[in-house]
XYZ file of C-alpha atoms in Angstrom:
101
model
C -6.590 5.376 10.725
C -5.233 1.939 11.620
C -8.976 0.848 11.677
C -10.031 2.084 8.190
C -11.649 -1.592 6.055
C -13.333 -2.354 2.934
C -15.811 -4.893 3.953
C -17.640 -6.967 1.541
C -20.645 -10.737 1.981
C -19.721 -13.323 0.756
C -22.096 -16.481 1.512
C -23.597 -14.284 3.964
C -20.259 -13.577 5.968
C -18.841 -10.078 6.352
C -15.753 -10.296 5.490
C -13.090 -7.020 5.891
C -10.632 -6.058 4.263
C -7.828 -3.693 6.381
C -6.404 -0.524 4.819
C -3.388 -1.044 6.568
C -0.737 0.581 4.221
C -0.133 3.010 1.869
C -1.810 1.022 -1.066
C -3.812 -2.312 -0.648
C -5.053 -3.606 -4.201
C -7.592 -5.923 -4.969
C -8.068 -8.073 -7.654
C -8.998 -11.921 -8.510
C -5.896 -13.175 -9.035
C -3.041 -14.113 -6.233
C 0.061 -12.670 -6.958
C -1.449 -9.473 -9.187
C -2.945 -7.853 -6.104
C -2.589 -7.225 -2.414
C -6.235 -9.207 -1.661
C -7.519 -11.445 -3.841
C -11.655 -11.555 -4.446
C -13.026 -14.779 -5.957
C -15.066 -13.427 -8.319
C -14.611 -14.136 -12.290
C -16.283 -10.337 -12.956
C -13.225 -8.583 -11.188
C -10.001 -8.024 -13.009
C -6.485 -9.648 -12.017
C -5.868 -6.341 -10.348
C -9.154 -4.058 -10.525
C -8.620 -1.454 -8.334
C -6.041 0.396 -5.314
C -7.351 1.675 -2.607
C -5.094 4.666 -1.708
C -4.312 6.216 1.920
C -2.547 9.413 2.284
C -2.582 12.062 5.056
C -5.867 9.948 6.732
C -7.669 10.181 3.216
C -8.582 7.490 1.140
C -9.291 7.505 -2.482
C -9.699 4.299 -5.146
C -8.097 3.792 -8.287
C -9.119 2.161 -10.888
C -6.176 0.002 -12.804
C -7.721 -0.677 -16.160
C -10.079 -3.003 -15.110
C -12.194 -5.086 -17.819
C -15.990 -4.402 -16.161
C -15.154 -0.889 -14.377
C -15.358 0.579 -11.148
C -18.308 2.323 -9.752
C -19.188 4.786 -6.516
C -22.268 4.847 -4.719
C -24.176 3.329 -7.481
C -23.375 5.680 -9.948
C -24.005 4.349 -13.766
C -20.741 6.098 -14.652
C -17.627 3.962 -14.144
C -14.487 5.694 -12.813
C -11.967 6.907 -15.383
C -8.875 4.759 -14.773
C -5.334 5.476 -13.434
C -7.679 8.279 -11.638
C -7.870 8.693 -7.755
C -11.127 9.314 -6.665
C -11.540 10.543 -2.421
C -13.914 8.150 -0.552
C -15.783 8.654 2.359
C -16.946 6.446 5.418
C -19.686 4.408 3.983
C -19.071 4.830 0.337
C -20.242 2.275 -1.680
C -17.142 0.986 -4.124
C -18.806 -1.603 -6.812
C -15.705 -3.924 -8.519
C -17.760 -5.250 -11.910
C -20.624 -6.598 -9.950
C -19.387 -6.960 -6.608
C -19.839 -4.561 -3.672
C -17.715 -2.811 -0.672
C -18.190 -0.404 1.457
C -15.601 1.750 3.047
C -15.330 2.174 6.873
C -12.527 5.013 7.518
């Protein structure tokens, strides 16, 4: 839906993160990506965040320092989509979201 966010603290703050259109991607560098994190850890463009047909999945785009779900120790194979679900846990490097959809 329309109201489908990533949201993520930073200094405390929640801070979202809308999942607006077809692909939003995030990375640390303006320009290379859709939203831009400030975090040194995250690539230029670490990851997509896919929505088709009111599912969302996450790509990762050949970041440095990996993409993980839900704590898993495995990083996600790149150029892969992966489904998420409401609450998921999506950890760029070191730095967390969580997926409200």
């Amino acid at each position: 839906s329309d109201n489908s966010y990533l949201e993520y603290y930073e200094n405390g703050l929640a801070t979202r993160i809308k999942l607006n259109k077809s692909v939003v991607s995030v990375g640390n560098t303006r320009g290379r990506c859709d939203y831009k994190i400030n975090d040194n850890t995250i690539s230029k463009r670490h990851a997509d965040f896919v929505s088709r047909n009111g599912k969302f999945y996450v790509v990762d785009c050949d970041s440095t320092n990996g993409t993980y779900i839900n704590g898993d120790a495995k990083r996600i194979q790149s150029n892969v989509e992966y489904q998420l679900f409401d609450g998921d846990r999506i950890t760029l490097a070191d730095f967390d979201l969580t997926i409200k959809c």
